[in-house]
Amino acid sequence: MNILVANLGSTSFKYRLFRFDGSTELLLAKGGYERVTDYGSTIDDCLASLRAAGHVRDASDLHGVGFKTVQGGEVTGCLPADERVEQALLGTADLAPAHNPPYAAGIRQFRAKLPGVPLVALFETAFYQWVPAYANRYAVPDSWFAAGVRRYGFHGASHKFIAERSAELLGRNDVAAIVQRLYQDGPKPVTGSPLRVISCHLGGSSSVTGIRNGVAIGTSMGLSPQSGLPQNNRVGDLDSAAIPFIQKKLNLTTAEVERQLTKESGLLGLSGVSNDLREIREAALAGNARAQTAIDLLIHSIRHWVGAFWLELGGCDALVFTAGIGENSAWIREAVCAGLSDLGLVLDSAVNNAAPIETNLATAASRTRVLIIPTNEELVVARETRRLITASHG
Ligand code: ADP
């Protein structure tokens, strides 16, 4: 079964082609296009190059196309990318303006170009469908909640990948099996001790998710992907009073406030140097105090959420780091894990610096294991697309 995963940006189109054969998962091809103005002709180009490489003969060799859609409000999960999904993407576009309109347009073009090929949307919010009721609420009037102001959570594909892979690495195939079938069967009880994982997806955008027995109990992102931790140029959590206050004080329009919160805030706004943590670190080491504050706040925010889920879970069997920062920055991992010996976590500095993949970075005596697991969001989209198609077509 060949599954194409399409990653659509406002001017970009990236794709990966996976082949599933029994239990074998193969990445057959990947590629991308920049400065895209028309998805229709880009889809043609993509198919032509897959044909030229001998991966598919024609569109009938494509058994499904999966999309990592971001925000659809109440429409979530893994479901056919139909008109309802398109409407949901457009209806919540204000909450994910960089992602939702391109996905709505791209899905429409795929449907026109590939009639008969199943299109599947896996929402980034899907992993949070089973959080306790309080964890998806803000303390706003009920009419706001009814209108959609609630905590949705994002990076669901990545955190689901971590939930499954960490369970496998910890020898908990029972939990891994629950994660695999989560979107078909929902959460399942576990016999034996609960598996408690805290997943830190730290990259250009970052979030921390608490996971019990393969199911998210909460996450740091809420209504939109600009909440939670400070992001590269997006603000992260902010007191709602700041917005009307600063609009009056600096005489800013709502559009300008939005622009500054999404483009000039986060690590860039804090440091004044860069949105890239490597450059911020260099500046901090050279004595730049703002850069140091950006780093300190990022570490504090990660620890704030790790701590919150540690208590909610009643402990932590594995603390997992993933994405650009989580996988590559030993000093961030070290800072996040500092001073936790009373909680039972002791990082092995030498192993952490060597950064072996999917290997415990904590000491043998540490009750909590620390792992780097490279995430693979596209594979999750492909797997879920396959599961949905297989379930609906037998
Ligand atoms: P995205 O979230 O945009 O998909 P990534 O997960 O690839 O991005 O993360 C990109 C970020 O990872 C960069 O902005 C950079 O700050 C950070 N990063 C990558 N390598 C390192 C490193 N060695 N040390 C610190 N940060 C790093």
CSV table of C-alpha atoms and ligand atoms in Angstrom, one decimal:
chain,number,residue,atom,x,y,z
A,1,MET,CA,0.0,0.0,0.0
A,2,ASN,CA,1.5,3.4,-1.1
A,3,ILE,CA,0.6,6.4,1.1
A,4,LEU,CA,1.7,9.9,0.2
A,5,VAL,CA,2.0,12.4,3.0
A,6,ALA,CA,1.6,16.0,1.8
A,7,ASN,CA,3.0,18.8,4.0
A,8,LEU,CA,1.5,22.1,2.8
A,9,GLY,CA,2.8,25.6,3.6
A,10,SER,CA,1.6,28.9,2.3
A,11,THR,CA,4.2,28.8,-0.5
A,12,SER,CA,5.7,25.3,0.0
A,13,PHE,CA,4.8,21.7,-0.7
A,14,LYS,CA,6.8,18.9,0.8
A,15,TYR,CA,5.9,15.2,0.4
A,16,ARG,CA,7.0,11.8,1.5
A,17,LEU,CA,5.9,8.5,-0.1
A,18,PHE,CA,5.6,5.5,2.2
A,19,ARG,CA,5.1,1.9,1.2
A,20,PHE,CA,3.5,-0.5,3.7
A,21,ASP,CA,3.8,-4.2,3.1
A,22,GLY,CA,2.6,-6.3,6.0
A,23,SER,CA,4.6,-5.0,8.9
A,24,THR,CA,7.3,-3.4,6.7
A,25,GLU,CA,7.3,0.4,6.5
A,26,LEU,CA,9.4,1.9,3.8
A,27,LEU,CA,10.1,5.5,3.0
A,28,LEU,CA,10.2,5.3,-0.8
A,29,ALA,CA,10.7,9.0,-1.7
A,30,LYS,CA,10.7,12.5,-0.4
A,31,GLY,CA,10.9,15.9,-2.0
A,32,GLY,CA,9.5,19.3,-2.0
A,33,TYR,CA,8.8,22.5,-3.8
A,34,GLU,CA,9.3,26.1,-2.7
A,35,ARG,CA,7.7,29.3,-4.0
A,36,VAL,CA,4.5,27.4,-4.8
A,37,THR,CA,1.7,29.5,-6.2
A,38,ASP,CA,-0.5,26.7,-7.5
A,39,TYR,CA,-0.9,23.4,-5.7
A,40,GLY,CA,-2.6,21.9,-8.8
A,41,SER,CA,0.5,22.0,-11.0
A,42,THR,CA,2.7,21.1,-8.1
A,43,ILE,CA,0.7,17.9,-7.5
A,44,ASP,CA,1.2,17.1,-11.2
A,45,ASP,CA,4.9,17.6,-10.9
A,46,CYS,CA,5.1,15.5,-7.8
A,47,LEU,CA,3.2,12.6,-9.4
A,48,ALA,CA,5.4,12.9,-12.5
A,49,SER,CA,8.6,12.6,-10.5
A,50,LEU,CA,7.2,9.6,-8.5
A,51,ARG,CA,6.3,8.0,-11.9
A,52,ALA,CA,9.8,8.8,-13.3
A,53,ALA,CA,11.4,7.2,-10.3
A,54,GLY,CA,9.4,4.1,-10.8
A,55,HIS,CA,7.6,4.3,-7.5
A,56,VAL,CA,4.1,4.5,-9.0
A,57,ARG,CA,2.7,3.9,-12.5
A,58,ASP,CA,-0.2,6.2,-12.1
A,59,ALA,CA,-2.6,7.7,-9.5
A,60,SER,CA,-4.3,4.3,-9.0
A,61,ASP,CA,-1.0,3.2,-7.4
A,62,LEU,CA,-1.5,5.8,-4.7
A,63,HIS,CA,-3.8,4.2,-2.1
A,64,GLY,CA,-4.2,7.3,0.1
A,65,VAL,CA,-2.9,10.8,0.7
A,66,GLY,CA,-2.5,12.0,4.3
A,67,PHE,CA,-2.4,15.5,5.6
A,68,LYS,CA,-1.1,16.7,9.0
A,69,THR,CA,-3.9,19.3,9.5
A,70,VAL,CA,-3.4,21.6,12.4
A,71,GLN,CA,-6.6,23.1,13.8
A,72,GLY,CA,-10.2,22.2,13.1
A,73,GLY,CA,-12.0,23.2,16.3
A,74,GLU,CA,-14.4,20.5,17.2
A,75,VAL,CA,-13.5,18.6,14.1
A,76,THR,CA,-10.5,16.5,15.2
A,77,GLY,CA,-9.1,13.0,15.1
A,78,CYS,CA,-8.1,11.0,12.0
A,79,LEU,CA,-10.9,11.3,9.4
A,80,PRO,CA,-11.6,11.6,5.7
A,81,ALA,CA,-10.4,14.9,4.3
A,82,ASP,CA,-13.8,15.9,3.0
A,83,GLU,CA,-15.7,19.1,2.6
A,84,ARG,CA,-16.5,19.2,6.3
A,85,VAL,CA,-12.7,19.1,7.1
A,86,GLU,CA,-12.1,21.9,4.6
A,87,GLN,CA,-14.9,24.0,6.2
A,88,ALA,CA,-13.5,23.3,9.7
A,89,LEU,CA,-10.0,24.4,8.6
A,90,LEU,CA,-11.3,27.6,7.1
A,91,GLY,CA,-13.6,28.3,10.1
A,92,THR,CA,-10.7,28.2,12.5
A,93,ALA,CA,-8.1,29.8,10.2
A,94,ASP,CA,-7.6,32.7,12.6
A,95,LEU,CA,-6.2,30.2,15.2
A,96,ALA,CA,-3.6,28.8,12.7
A,97,PRO,CA,-3.3,31.3,9.9
A,98,ALA,CA,-0.1,30.0,8.5
A,99,HIS,CA,-1.4,26.4,8.2
A,100,ASN,CA,-5.1,26.2,7.8
A,101,PRO,CA,-5.7,28.1,4.5
A,102,PRO,CA,-3.0,26.2,2.6
A,103,TYR,CA,-4.3,22.9,3.8
A,104,ALA,CA,-7.9,23.7,2.9
A,105,ALA,CA,-6.7,24.8,-0.6
A,106,GLY,CA,-4.4,21.9,-1.0
A,107,ILE,CA,-6.9,19.3,0.0
A,108,ARG,CA,-9.4,20.7,-2.5
A,109,GLN,CA,-6.8,20.5,-5.3
A,110,PHE,CA,-5.8,16.9,-4.4
A,111,ARG,CA,-9.5,15.9,-4.6
A,112,ALA,CA,-9.8,17.5,-8.0
A,113,LYS,CA,-6.5,15.9,-9.3
A,114,LEU,CA,-6.9,12.5,-7.7
A,115,PRO,CA,-10.6,11.6,-7.8
A,116,GLY,CA,-11.1,8.2,-6.1
A,117,VAL,CA,-7.9,8.3,-4.0
A,118,PRO,CA,-8.8,8.5,-0.3
A,119,LEU,CA,-7.7,11.7,1.3
A,120,VAL,CA,-7.2,11.6,5.1
A,121,ALA,CA,-6.7,14.4,7.6
A,122,LEU,CA,-4.9,13.7,10.8
A,123,PHE,CA,-5.4,16.7,13.1
A,124,GLU,CA,-2.6,17.9,15.4
A,125,THR,CA,-5.2,18.2,18.0
A,126,ALA,CA,-6.3,14.5,17.7
A,127,PHE,CA,-4.0,13.2,20.5
A,128,TYR,CA,-5.8,15.3,23.1
A,129,GLN,CA,-9.3,14.0,22.6
A,130,TRP,CA,-9.2,12.1,25.9
A,131,VAL,CA,-7.7,14.7,28.3
A,132,PRO,CA,-9.8,15.2,31.5
A,133,ALA,CA,-12.5,17.8,31.0
A,134,TYR,CA,-10.7,20.4,33.1
A,135,ALA,CA,-7.6,20.1,30.9
A,136,ASN,CA,-9.4,21.5,27.9
A,137,ARG,CA,-11.0,24.4,29.6
A,138,TYR,CA,-10.1,28.0,30.2
A,139,ALA,CA,-12.0,29.8,32.9
A,140,VAL,CA,-14.0,31.8,30.4
A,141,PRO,CA,-17.8,32.3,30.2
A,142,ASP,CA,-19.5,29.2,28.9
A,143,SER,CA,-20.5,31.1,25.7
A,144,TRP,CA,-16.8,31.4,24.8
A,145,PHE,CA,-16.2,27.7,25.4
A,146,ALA,CA,-19.3,26.9,23.2
A,147,ALA,CA,-17.8,29.2,20.5
A,148,GLY,CA,-14.6,27.2,20.6
A,149,VAL,CA,-12.3,29.0,23.1
A,150,ARG,CA,-10.7,26.0,24.8
A,151,ARG,CA,-7.4,24.2,25.1
A,152,TYR,CA,-6.9,22.0,22.0
A,153,GLY,CA,-3.2,21.1,22.1
A,154,PHE,CA,-0.9,20.6,19.1
A,155,HIS,CA,2.1,18.6,17.9
A,156,GLY,CA,-0.2,15.6,18.3
A,157,ALA,CA,1.5,13.5,15.6
A,158,SER,CA,4.9,14.0,17.3
A,159,HIS,CA,3.8,13.3,20.8
A,160,LYS,CA,1.9,10.2,19.6
A,161,PHE,CA,5.0,8.9,18.0
A,162,ILE,CA,6.9,9.5,21.2
A,163,ALA,CA,4.1,7.7,23.2
A,164,GLU,CA,4.4,4.6,21.0
A,165,ARG,CA,8.1,4.5,20.7
A,166,SER,CA,8.9,5.2,24.3
A,167,ALA,CA,6.5,2.4,25.3
A,168,GLU,CA,8.4,0.0,23.0
A,169,LEU,CA,11.8,1.1,24.3
A,170,LEU,CA,10.6,0.6,27.9
A,171,GLY,CA,9.5,-2.9,27.1
A,172,ARG,CA,5.8,-2.0,27.3
A,173,ASN,CA,4.4,-3.4,24.1
A,174,ASP,CA,1.0,-3.5,25.8
A,175,VAL,CA,1.0,0.3,25.9
A,176,ALA,CA,2.5,0.6,22.4
A,177,ALA,CA,-0.4,-1.5,21.1
A,178,ILE,CA,-2.9,0.9,22.8
A,179,VAL,CA,-1.2,3.9,21.2
A,180,GLN,CA,-1.3,2.2,17.7
A,181,ARG,CA,-5.0,1.7,17.9
A,182,LEU,CA,-5.9,4.9,19.9
A,183,TYR,CA,-7.7,6.7,17.1
A,184,GLN,CA,-9.7,3.5,16.3
A,185,ASP,CA,-10.4,2.1,19.7
A,186,GLY,CA,-9.8,4.9,22.2
A,187,PRO,CA,-7.9,4.5,25.5
A,188,LYS,CA,-7.8,1.0,27.0
A,189,PRO,CA,-7.1,-0.1,30.6
A,190,VAL,CA,-3.6,-1.4,31.4
A,191,THR,CA,-2.9,-4.3,33.7
A,192,GLY,CA,0.2,-3.9,35.8
A,193,SER,CA,1.9,-0.6,36.6
A,194,PRO,CA,0.9,2.6,34.8
A,195,LEU,CA,3.4,3.9,32.2
A,196,ARG,CA,4.1,7.6,32.8
A,197,VAL,CA,5.9,9.5,30.1
A,198,ILE,CA,6.6,13.3,29.7
A,199,SER,CA,7.3,14.2,26.1
A,200,CYS,CA,9.3,17.4,25.4
A,201,HIS,CA,9.0,18.4,21.7
A,202,LEU,CA,11.4,21.3,21.5
A,203,GLY,CA,12.0,22.8,18.2
A,204,GLY,CA,11.0,25.9,16.2
A,205,SER,CA,7.8,25.5,18.0
A,206,SER,CA,7.7,23.6,21.3
A,207,SER,CA,5.3,21.8,23.6
A,208,VAL,CA,5.4,19.4,26.6
A,209,THR,CA,2.8,16.7,26.9
A,210,GLY,CA,2.0,14.4,29.8
A,211,ILE,CA,1.1,10.8,28.7
A,212,ARG,CA,-0.3,8.0,30.9
A,213,ASN,CA,-0.6,4.5,29.4
A,214,GLY,CA,-0.2,6.0,25.9
A,215,VAL,CA,-2.9,8.6,26.3
A,216,ALA,CA,-2.3,12.4,26.7
A,217,ILE,CA,-3.5,13.9,30.0
A,218,GLY,CA,-2.6,17.4,29.0
A,219,THR,CA,-0.2,19.6,27.1
A,220,SER,CA,1.4,23.0,27.2
A,221,MET,CA,-0.3,24.4,24.1
A,222,GLY,CA,-3.9,25.5,24.3
A,223,LEU,CA,-6.2,27.3,21.8
A,224,SER,CA,-3.5,28.0,19.3
A,225,PRO,CA,0.1,27.0,18.5
A,226,GLN,CA,1.3,30.3,19.9
A,227,SER,CA,0.6,29.3,23.5
A,228,GLY,CA,2.6,27.4,26.1
A,229,LEU,CA,6.4,27.6,25.9
A,230,PRO,CA,8.1,30.6,24.3
A,231,GLN,CA,8.4,29.6,20.6
A,232,ASN,CA,11.0,30.8,18.1
A,233,ASN,CA,9.2,34.0,17.2
A,234,ARG,CA,5.8,33.3,18.7
A,235,VAL,CA,4.9,34.5,22.2
A,236,GLY,CA,3.8,31.4,24.2
A,237,ASP,CA,1.7,32.0,27.2
A,238,LEU,CA,0.7,35.6,27.9
A,239,ASP,CA,-1.7,37.2,30.3
A,240,SER,CA,-4.8,38.2,28.4
A,241,ALA,CA,-4.8,41.7,30.0
A,242,ALA,CA,-1.6,42.4,28.1
A,243,ILE,CA,-3.4,42.8,24.8
A,244,PRO,CA,-5.9,45.6,25.5
A,245,PHE,CA,-3.3,47.3,27.7
A,246,ILE,CA,-0.6,47.4,25.1
A,247,GLN,CA,-3.0,48.4,22.3
A,248,LYS,CA,-3.9,51.5,24.2
A,249,LYS,CA,-0.4,52.2,25.6
A,250,LEU,CA,1.5,51.9,22.3
A,251,ASN,CA,-1.5,52.8,20.1
A,252,LEU,CA,-1.4,49.5,18.1
A,253,THR,CA,-4.1,48.0,16.0
A,254,THR,CA,-5.2,44.4,16.6
A,255,ALA,CA,-3.5,43.3,13.4
A,256,GLU,CA,-0.2,44.9,14.5
A,257,VAL,CA,-0.5,43.2,18.0
A,258,GLU,CA,-1.1,39.9,16.3
A,259,ARG,CA,1.9,40.4,14.0
A,260,GLN,CA,4.2,41.3,16.9
A,261,LEU,CA,3.0,38.3,19.0
A,262,THR,CA,3.6,35.9,16.1
A,263,LYS,CA,6.6,37.3,14.4
A,264,GLU,CA,8.6,39.4,16.9
A,265,SER,CA,8.0,37.6,20.1
A,266,GLY,CA,9.2,34.3,21.6
A,267,LEU,CA,13.0,33.7,21.7
A,268,LEU,CA,13.5,36.3,19.0
A,269,GLY,CA,11.7,39.0,20.9
A,270,LEU,CA,13.3,38.1,24.2
A,271,SER,CA,16.9,37.8,23.0
A,272,GLY,CA,16.8,40.5,20.3
A,273,VAL,CA,19.4,38.3,18.6
A,274,SER,CA,17.8,35.5,16.7
A,275,ASN,CA,15.0,32.9,16.8
A,276,ASP,CA,17.6,30.1,16.6
A,277,LEU,CA,18.7,28.8,19.9
A,278,ARG,CA,22.3,28.1,18.7
A,279,GLU,CA,22.8,31.8,17.9
A,280,ILE,CA,21.1,32.9,21.1
A,281,ARG,CA,23.5,30.6,23.1
A,282,GLU,CA,26.5,32.1,21.3
A,283,ALA,CA,25.4,35.5,22.2
A,284,ALA,CA,24.7,34.5,25.8
A,285,LEU,CA,28.2,33.0,26.2
A,286,ALA,CA,29.6,36.3,24.8
A,287,GLY,CA,27.9,38.1,27.6
A,288,ASN,CA,24.6,39.2,26.0
A,289,ALA,CA,22.2,39.5,29.0
A,290,ARG,CA,19.0,39.4,26.9
A,291,ALA,CA,20.1,36.3,25.2
A,292,GLN,CA,20.7,34.7,28.6
A,293,THR,CA,17.3,35.7,29.8
A,294,ALA,CA,15.7,34.1,26.7
A,295,ILE,CA,17.5,30.8,27.5
A,296,ASP,CA,16.6,31.0,31.2
A,297,LEU,CA,13.0,31.6,30.4
A,298,LEU,CA,12.9,28.7,27.9
A,299,ILE,CA,14.4,26.3,30.5
A,300,HIS,CA,12.1,27.6,33.2
A,301,SER,CA,9.0,27.1,31.0
A,302,ILE,CA,10.0,23.6,30.0
A,303,ARG,CA,10.6,22.7,33.7
A,304,HIS,CA,7.3,24.3,34.7
A,305,TRP,CA,5.4,22.0,32.4
A,306,VAL,CA,7.5,18.9,33.1
A,307,GLY,CA,6.8,19.6,36.8
A,308,ALA,CA,3.1,20.0,36.3
A,309,PHE,CA,2.8,16.7,34.5
A,310,TRP,CA,5.2,14.9,36.9
A,311,LEU,CA,2.7,15.7,39.7
A,312,GLU,CA,-0.4,14.9,37.6
A,313,LEU,CA,1.1,11.6,36.6
A,314,GLY,CA,2.3,10.8,40.1
A,315,GLY,CA,5.9,10.3,38.8
A,316,CYS,CA,7.7,9.9,35.5
A,317,ASP,CA,9.1,6.7,34.1
A,318,ALA,CA,10.6,8.4,31.0
A,319,LEU,CA,11.4,12.0,30.2
A,320,VAL,CA,11.7,12.2,26.4
A,321,PHE,CA,13.4,14.9,24.3
A,322,THR,CA,12.6,15.3,20.6
A,323,ALA,CA,12.7,17.8,17.7
A,324,GLY,CA,15.5,20.2,16.7
A,325,ILE,CA,16.4,21.5,20.2
A,326,GLY,CA,15.4,18.4,22.1
A,327,GLU,CA,17.5,16.0,19.9
A,328,ASN,CA,20.5,18.2,19.4
A,329,SER,CA,21.0,20.4,22.5
A,330,ALA,CA,22.8,18.5,25.3
A,331,TRP,CA,23.0,21.6,27.4
A,332,ILE,CA,19.3,22.2,27.3
A,333,ARG,CA,18.6,18.6,28.4
A,334,GLU,CA,21.1,19.0,31.2
A,335,ALA,CA,19.5,22.2,32.4
A,336,VAL,CA,16.0,20.7,32.3
A,337,CYS,CA,17.2,17.7,34.3
A,338,ALA,CA,19.3,19.7,36.8
A,339,GLY,CA,18.6,19.2,40.6
A,340,LEU,CA,16.0,16.5,40.3
A,341,SER,CA,17.8,13.8,42.3
A,342,ASP,CA,15.2,14.0,45.0
A,343,LEU,CA,12.5,13.2,42.4
A,344,GLY,CA,14.6,10.2,41.3
A,345,LEU,CA,16.1,11.6,38.1
A,346,VAL,CA,19.9,11.7,37.7
A,347,LEU,CA,21.2,12.4,34.3
A,348,ASP,CA,24.5,10.9,33.3
A,349,SER,CA,26.3,13.9,31.9
A,350,ALA,CA,28.8,12.0,29.8
A,351,VAL,CA,26.1,9.9,28.1
A,352,ASN,CA,23.9,13.0,27.6
A,353,ASN,CA,26.8,14.7,25.9
A,354,ALA,CA,27.4,11.7,23.6
A,355,ALA,CA,23.6,11.8,22.9
A,356,PRO,CA,23.0,8.2,21.8
A,357,ILE,CA,19.6,7.9,20.2
A,358,GLU,CA,16.9,5.8,22.0
A,359,THR,CA,19.3,5.0,24.8
A,360,ASN,CA,18.9,5.8,28.5
A,361,LEU,CA,20.8,9.1,29.3
A,362,ALA,CA,20.2,8.7,33.0
A,363,THR,CA,22.3,6.8,35.5
A,364,ALA,CA,21.5,3.2,36.3
A,365,ALA,CA,20.2,4.2,39.7
A,366,SER,CA,17.9,6.9,38.3
A,367,ARG,CA,14.2,6.0,38.7
A,368,THR,CA,13.3,8.1,35.6
A,369,ARG,CA,14.8,7.3,32.3
A,370,VAL,CA,15.8,10.1,30.0
A,371,LEU,CA,15.6,9.4,26.2
A,372,ILE,CA,16.2,11.2,22.9
A,373,ILE,CA,13.7,9.8,20.4
A,374,PRO,CA,13.9,11.4,17.0
A,375,THR,CA,10.3,12.2,16.1
A,376,ASN,CA,8.7,11.1,12.8
A,377,GLU,CA,5.5,13.0,12.3
A,378,GLU,CA,5.1,12.0,8.6
A,379,LEU,CA,5.3,8.4,9.5
A,380,VAL,CA,2.5,8.8,12.0
A,381,VAL,CA,0.3,10.5,9.4
A,382,ALA,CA,1.1,7.7,6.9
A,383,ARG,CA,0.3,5.0,9.5
A,384,GLU,CA,-3.0,6.6,10.5
A,385,THR,CA,-4.0,7.2,6.9
A,386,ARG,CA,-3.4,3.5,6.3
A,387,ARG,CA,-5.3,2.4,9.3
A,388,LEU,CA,-8.3,4.6,8.4
A,389,ILE,CA,-8.3,3.4,4.8
A,390,THR,CA,-7.9,-0.2,5.8
A,391,ALA,CA,-10.7,0.1,8.4
A,392,SER,CA,-13.1,1.6,5.9
A,393,HIS,CA,-12.2,-0.6,2.9
A,394,GLY,CA,-11.7,-3.8,4.7
B,1,ADP,P1,10.5,23.0,13.4
B,1,ADP,O1,9.9,23.0,14.8
B,1,ADP,O2,10.5,24.2,12.7
B,1,ADP,O3,10.1,21.7,12.6
B,1,ADP,P2,13.0,21.7,14.3
B,1,ADP,O4,12.3,20.7,15.1
B,1,ADP,O5,13.9,21.2,13.2
B,1,ADP,O6,12.1,22.8,13.7
B,1,ADP,O7,13.9,22.6,15.3
B,1,ADP,C1,14.6,23.7,14.7
B,1,ADP,C2,15.3,24.4,15.8
B,1,ADP,O8,16.2,23.5,16.5
B,1,ADP,C3,16.1,25.6,15.4
B,1,ADP,O9,15.4,26.8,15.4
B,1,ADP,C4,17.3,25.6,16.3
B,1,ADP,O10,17.0,26.6,17.3
B,1,ADP,C5,17.2,24.3,17.1
B,1,ADP,N1,18.4,23.5,17.0
B,1,ADP,C6,18.9,22.7,16.1
B,1,ADP,N2,20.1,22.2,16.4
B,1,ADP,C7,20.4,22.7,17.6
B,1,ADP,C8,21.5,22.6,18.5
B,1,ADP,N3,22.6,21.8,18.2
B,1,ADP,N4,21.5,23.3,19.6
B,1,ADP,C9,20.5,24.1,19.9
B,1,ADP,N5,19.4,24.2,19.2
B,1,ADP,C10,19.4,23.6,18.0
